[in-house]
Amino acid sequence: MNTRFKIAGTASLALLAATGAALAQDTTAAAEAPQYALASETAYIFNTLLFLVGGFLVMWMAAGFAMLEAGMVRSKNVSMQCLKNITLYSIAGLMFWITGYNLMYTGVDGGYMGSVGPYAFDAVGGNALDTGYSTASDWFFQMVFCATTASIVSGTLAERIKLWPFLIFTVILTGIIYPIAGSWEWGAGWLDGMGFSDFAGSTLVHSVGGWAALAGALVLGARTGKYTANGVHPMPGSSMPLATLGTFILWLGWFGFNGASQLAMGTIGDVSDVSRIFANTNMAAAAGVVVAVILTQIMYKKVDVTMALNGALAGLVSITAEPLAPSVWQAVFIGAVGGVIVVFTVPLLDKLKIDDVVGAIPVHLVAGIWGTLIVPLSNSDATYGVQIIGIVAYGVFTFVASMVVWLVLKSTIGIRVTPEEEALGLDKVEVGVEAYPEFGQGSQRV
Amino acid sequence: MNTRFKIAGTASLALLAATGAALAQDTTAAAEAPQYALASETAYIFNTLLFLVGGFLVMWMAAGFAMLEAGMVRSKNVSMQCLKNITLYSIAGLMFWITGYNLMYTGVDGGYMGSVGPYAFDAVGGNALDTGYSTASDWFFQMVFCATTASIVSGTLAERIKLWPFLIFTVILTGIIYPIAGSWEWGAGWLDGMGFSDFAGSTLVHSVGGWAALAGALVLGARTGKYTANGVHPMPGSSMPLATLGTFILWLGWFGFNGASQLAMGTIGDVSDVSRIFANTNMAAAAGVVVAVILTQIMYKKVDVTMALNGALAGLVSITAEPLAPSVWQAVFIGAVGGVIVVFTVPLLDKLKIDDVVGAIPVHLVAGIWGTLIVPLSNSDATYGVQIIGIVAYGVFTFVASMVVWLVLKSTIGIRVTPEEEALGLDKVEVGVEAYPEFGQGSQRV
Amino acid sequence: MNTRFKIAGTASLALLAATGAALAQDTTAAAEAPQYALASETAYIFNTLLFLVGGFLVMWMAAGFAMLEAGMVRSKNVSMQCLKNITLYSIAGLMFWITGYNLMYTGVDGGYMGSVGPYAFDAVGGNALDTGYSTASDWFFQMVFCATTASIVSGTLAERIKLWPFLIFTVILTGIIYPIAGSWEWGAGWLDGMGFSDFAGSTLVHSVGGWAALAGALVLGARTGKYTANGVHPMPGSSMPLATLGTFILWLGWFGFNGASQLAMGTIGDVSDVSRIFANTNMAAAAGVVVAVILTQIMYKKVDVTMALNGALAGLVSITAEPLAPSVWQAVFIGAVGGVIVVFTVPLLDKLKIDDVVGAIPVHLVAGIWGTLIVPLSNSDATYGVQIIGIVAYGVFTFVASMVVWLVLKSTIGIRVTPEEEALGLDKVEVGVEAYPEFGQGSQRV
């Protein structure tokens, strides 16, 4: 259903076929060859351009996560959060080249993983027309998805995890866990063969990130003082405008995330589909915001801006599994349920004493499951049964694999700072650079 | 002059005609059909891509307004400003689908409004080549303009308006007022028939937002303590870097706002026009900045950074009514006058005791009028008389309609927080989440 | 090797030739003319689009520098840094039109500078197909490079330079120094004739900015209290999240900076090259980050987030001289050395008592030299000898010219604020608007 590396080629060939056919009516053999070259060259450029523009928009999401998390942690941990986000994006870039791309896309053939080894782009001048797009543009676009998965983990575990175990986990997540899991569907592995459907990654990217974060949160434990005998102690984030900026960046980047997952825009059909995806993606996010605003007003008599932000993100995650097929009404419904999920799941996690600093588990895991589950509503090629199989398979694999890595890290180098270090703040302990050295005594408070 | 929904199709047809003509010289009937299909498919993709890229750039302006306003209000009202901006963008998205698009673009035919009802994109696979672009891409692009109008209102009324009346006004502005007004020109209504010219919306977007904001400011009144017996009490914004970031975001987004308003880039003529618009847009903004910097240095012996930022925005608004026709010299002149306008109108509003927190009225309304008025300087199709008719028509309609809505809201649910709540700050009263809980006692000060 | 204004045209002609040739096999004269027109029109649109998208991405880098610098200076100087950045971008836009473009690109012919006078875009409707792209898109793209050069200077000299001498220097740098220097290579001047190679400006943009900054730092002197008898007094930046945001913006913008410097994407070869450039650019930045993180951990037992950020930028600058030819391994190596350079050069400058507030000299000058020097590793058209000649030529010219301007400014209007003003902060002294009036006593503290 959703292999991610052959579609563009197919689309391009379809265009060629169509063009060729039209021409054949008139001039048969004479005109065919040059028209073929001309048409497919144009389609190749459009497809590649889609990967490049979509890719830089998704790359920009790394900044979105950085700002969202910087705004949602206390000021004594902001430098650390900035450091983790730029480093994890860098690690993802390196690992998705060293092992990731080939594990995910090369020679999976209905199986459970691809081949091992660094990916080699075509040499300069070596790209062939019949691929339908440049190999480097494809690599770039797939890489930024891998980085997104790692960004999700960062937020949940903030304010108490040590830097280096987090970075080591990132190496394994981006170089091994994500690519293997991804190969099952986008690499034409066993789940793709079964007919599982996940257009742009509600499950493959967002819930995989969410499961890895959940495993980490369970192993790591809550922040000291978060859950007390007197209930949940609020630890408000240091900067709402940065959290808002991060959300807007993510929203913007999502047009690339979902839109360019069409993988081709060299025909009017493909570019119209990309357009439809833009509109549906925006609609689902808008519905998520409005629902979260109304619900928090009703439930708490005040509107929680962090819920509005997470409502947008939950709407976006929800529509990601199928942003093309839904009608506008369906897109609004899918996104609105995402907003509901956030409003009810955030306090639920607190009841379970699972400490998720930025709400990544409600947004990326729970809304990701919802989005994947609801695909058959609009896409008749998908079935609820197979969607559930896919959701469970990704959950079990990612949660178990992540849990093993977290437990090994915990029992070897340790993953958590001491209570004294946590009180002092990670910026002083591990970064050595305070985020806001001149404001309000920075890390001395709270 | 400036209907916004048929030009791309026309351009595409023109291309077809041109191509067909060229071909006809050689191969007459035989070659015509396939060439037609090929050429127009490519143009269709380019046109759609212009809407998508322009659209995401203008969407990004929503973040620009959010950051600009977050930086210009006091810290006790920053969360509220973030909340309003993400919610208004969401509302605009929903309303421009539920009523906006069809009111503005469907069946206006020289009249005063279009039809009532939700807009339906073409189904998947249903886009037809002869439209010249994807219907969903067009909807997306027009929607973000509607959202911009609502963003303008938000800044003026900051720091004392209640959340819910503001959101209700936004529903009416984006779902009814803006689309009806817009239909007169871009929907091929009566003003378009007269020859009114407003390329990308100095009047349709910016002054409409400005008039709505002015009506709101008059009904709402100034912030408590702003205008005292001892003169104007300054209430400096909480973060100049966020205000600067917001301005840069808006500047970036404006390339989409003006550039993609060419509505087509499937010919070398169109894409060259888009390029020219980029250059002129940048030039006008640059001139606005430089003039504001020099003027404030001369007048106040210091350079006011908020004036430099608003100078950029005023330059941008000024060139928006006609970014294509001006020579570079004219673009510089038009933008420079925008800078002058800001420097003199901001204190003028204070003299009139109209409290505009971010300077949106000088930037969007006054510079918007200037930009619309000066179109005939460079575009000989426009006349000063008709431009004035258009400016007045938009002013009267928007101001009166907005005033009615504001007065109804005031006399029913009320639009203003109490003086105590205003002193405490909207973040504590209505949002429940402080923007900067750890800095400088946040909302306890000032 | 790297003239920047004829390549697109050539590529376009190459495409025409190829297409024409293919067609000629079948239909000779009959088909040639229309196919020619069709193919080159499409290529023209793609090439122009590359300039526009690349251009707005590089324009966005102006915001990146603004945020990076706003985060790296103390809060008492943040408004000034914002003001300088938006004003210098504006000045660059005006000057690159008034004198810059023609000095750099018109009639250089192997010589040392072009012609004097404002640049005139083609009139509306006046663009000719055989240029291969729109003249205004080319101007816009080249202009934003000029602005980047000026941005580099701003950071180094922060916190003690007066506003107006800085702006005057910016006028001369963007209107005279940068364009003349640039003409030697990208304007097809003498260095281009010798075979010097600098694909996207490691030397032409980054080290030119770095040399100008170094001259300024030497004339201006260090901030008061920075270098004491007891060693270097740290003056930590006011906001790490803003510095991080700025770095992410620059990283994003760099895809336009390097990618669009391919100057054409109207063939599958060109668009594949752009893709390869995206991947290599990202890889070099990622390597720069990882190396800086590991090195600072080893050397200081803590990871310095500012070094991680500058590691990214140094990786980006390093790959800029040749982002296309390197294999991935080579790109990683080139960027990693950039990271090493930053970690060792920043403290070296402090030993030399050269006060570079944001680390622009290590990042843009030293890594720029490294990147230019290493071009022959991957590009066999370049030689180490000629690369060194180019590096030295740019260094001598820019350093001497800048030094003269700084000395003249110093001896006339003066370039440095008084120690009292420096202690008070530039925001109060010259801007009159504090950046953060409500936080932590703002500028009253160090």
mmCIF file with all atom_site columns, N, CA, C and O in Angstrom, chain C residues 398-410:
data_model
loop_
_atom_site.group_PDB
_atom_site.id
_atom_site.type_symbol
_atom_site.label_atom_id
_atom_site.label_alt_id
_atom_site.label_comp_id
_atom_site.label_asym_id
_atom_site.label_entity_id
_atom_site.label_seq_id
_atom_site.pdbx_PDB_ins_code
_atom_site.Cartn_x
_atom_site.Cartn_y
_atom_site.Cartn_z
_atom_site.occupancy
_atom_site.B_iso_or_equiv
_atom_site.pdbx_formal_charge
_atom_site.auth_seq_id
_atom_site.auth_comp_id
_atom_site.auth_asym_id
_atom_site.auth_atom_id
_atom_site.pdbx_PDB_model_num
ATOM 1  N N  . THR C 1 398 ? 40.055 42.338 1.410  1.00 0.00 ? 398 THR C N  1
ATOM 2  C CA . THR C 1 398 ? 38.958 42.645 2.322  1.00 0.00 ? 398 THR C CA 1
ATOM 3  C C  . THR C 1 398 ? 39.478 43.205 3.640  1.00 0.00 ? 398 THR C C  1
ATOM 4  O O  . THR C 1 398 ? 38.915 44.166 4.186  1.00 0.00 ? 398 THR C O  1
ATOM 5  N N  . PHE C 1 399 ? 40.539 42.612 4.150  1.00 0.00 ? 399 PHE C N  1
ATOM 6  C CA . PHE C 1 399 ? 41.069 43.074 5.420  1.00 0.00 ? 399 PHE C CA 1
ATOM 7  C C  . PHE C 1 399 ? 41.578 44.513 5.307  1.00 0.00 ? 399 PHE C C  1
ATOM 8  O O  . PHE C 1 399 ? 41.274 45.367 6.148  1.00 0.00 ? 399 PHE C O  1
ATOM 9  N N  . VAL C 1 400 ? 42.324 44.791 4.276  1.00 0.00 ? 400 VAL C N  1
ATOM 10 C CA . VAL C 1 400 ? 42.887 46.140 4.116  1.00 0.00 ? 400 VAL C CA 1
ATOM 11 C C  . VAL C 1 400 ? 41.778 47.168 3.864  1.00 0.00 ? 400 VAL C C  1
ATOM 12 O O  . VAL C 1 400 ? 41.721 48.220 4.512  1.00 0.00 ? 400 VAL C O  1
ATOM 13 N N  . ALA C 1 401 ? 40.884 46.840 2.944  1.00 0.00 ? 401 ALA C N  1
ATOM 14 C CA . ALA C 1 401 ? 39.804 47.788 2.635  1.00 0.00 ? 401 ALA C CA 1
ATOM 15 C C  . ALA C 1 401 ? 38.957 48.051 3.876  1.00 0.00 ? 401 ALA C C  1
ATOM 16 O O  . ALA C 1 401 ? 38.609 49.199 4.188  1.00 0.00 ? 401 ALA C O  1
ATOM 17 N N  . SER C 1 402 ? 38.643 46.979 4.604  1.00 0.00 ? 402 SER C N  1
ATOM 18 C CA . SER C 1 402 ? 37.815 47.139 5.798  1.00 0.00 ? 402 SER C CA 1
ATOM 19 C C  . SER C 1 402 ? 38.567 47.937 6.863  1.00 0.00 ? 402 SER C C  1
ATOM 20 O O  . SER C 1 402 ? 37.994 48.819 7.522  1.00 0.00 ? 402 SER C O  1
ATOM 21 N N  . MET C 1 403 ? 39.835 47.632 7.028  1.00 0.00 ? 403 MET C N  1
ATOM 22 C CA . MET C 1 403 ? 40.631 48.332 8.023  1.00 0.00 ? 403 MET C CA 1
ATOM 23 C C  . MET C 1 403 ? 40.647 49.842 7.744  1.00 0.00 ? 403 MET C C  1
ATOM 24 O O  . MET C 1 403 ? 40.489 50.657 8.658  1.00 0.00 ? 403 MET C O  1
ATOM 25 N N  . VAL C 1 404 ? 40.828 50.191 6.491  1.00 0.00 ? 404 VAL C N  1
ATOM 26 C CA . VAL C 1 404 ? 40.824 51.610 6.116  1.00 0.00 ? 404 VAL C CA 1
ATOM 27 C C  . VAL C 1 404 ? 39.495 52.257 6.495  1.00 0.00 ? 404 VAL C C  1
ATOM 28 O O  . VAL C 1 404 ? 39.454 53.333 7.107  1.00 0.00 ? 404 VAL C O  1
ATOM 29 N N  . VAL C 1 405 ? 38.409 51.588 6.156  1.00 0.00 ? 405 VAL C N  1
ATOM 30 C CA . VAL C 1 405 ? 37.097 52.158 6.468  1.00 0.00 ? 405 VAL C CA 1
ATOM 31 C C  . VAL C 1 405 ? 36.910 52.293 7.975  1.00 0.00 ? 405 VAL C C  1
ATOM 32 O O  . VAL C 1 405 ? 36.469 53.336 8.479  1.00 0.00 ? 405 VAL C O  1
ATOM 33 N N  . TRP C 1 406 ? 37.258 51.247 8.710  1.00 0.00 ? 406 TRP C N  1
ATOM 34 C CA . TRP C 1 406 ? 37.107 51.316 10.174 1.00 0.00 ? 406 TRP C CA 1
ATOM 35 C C  . TRP C 1 406 ? 37.954 52.431 10.771 1.00 0.00 ? 406 TRP C C  1
ATOM 36 O O  . TRP C 1 406 ? 37.509 53.144 11.677 1.00 0.00 ? 406 TRP C O  1
ATOM 37 N N  . LEU C 1 407 ? 39.196 52.582 10.257 1.00 0.00 ? 407 LEU C N  1
ATOM 38 C CA . LEU C 1 407 ? 40.076 53.615 10.816 1.00 0.00 ? 407 LEU C CA 1
ATOM 39 C C  . LEU C 1 407 ? 39.552 55.012 10.505 1.00 0.00 ? 407 LEU C C  1
ATOM 40 O O  . LEU C 1 407 ? 39.599 55.907 11.351 1.00 0.00 ? 407 LEU C O  1
ATOM 41 N N  . VAL C 1 408 ? 39.067 55.182 9.302  1.00 0.00 ? 408 VAL C N  1
ATOM 42 C CA . VAL C 1 408 ? 38.486 56.480 8.947  1.00 0.00 ? 408 VAL C CA 1
ATOM 43 C C  . VAL C 1 408 ? 37.278 56.781 9.833  1.00 0.00 ? 408 VAL C C  1
ATOM 44 O O  . VAL C 1 408 ? 37.126 57.886 10.363 1.00 0.00 ? 408 VAL C O  1
ATOM 45 N N  . LEU C 1 409 ? 36.443 55.782 10.010 1.00 0.00 ? 409 LEU C N  1
ATOM 46 C CA . LEU C 1 409 ? 35.262 55.982 10.866 1.00 0.00 ? 409 LEU C CA 1
ATOM 47 C C  . LEU C 1 409 ? 35.685 56.303 12.296 1.00 0.00 ? 409 LEU C C  1
ATOM 48 O O  . LEU C 1 409 ? 35.117 57.183 12.946 1.00 0.00 ? 409 LEU C O  1
ATOM 49 N N  . LYS C 1 410 ? 36.699 55.592 12.769 1.00 0.00 ? 410 LYS C N  1
ATOM 50 C CA . LYS C 1 410 ? 37.154 55.802 14.143 1.00 0.00 ? 410 LYS C CA 1
ATOM 51 C C  . LYS C 1 410 ? 37.678 57.216 14.337 1.00 0.00 ? 410 LYS C C  1
ATOM 52 O O  . LYS C 1 410 ? 37.410 57.867 15.350 1.00 0.00 ? 410 LYS C O  1
#
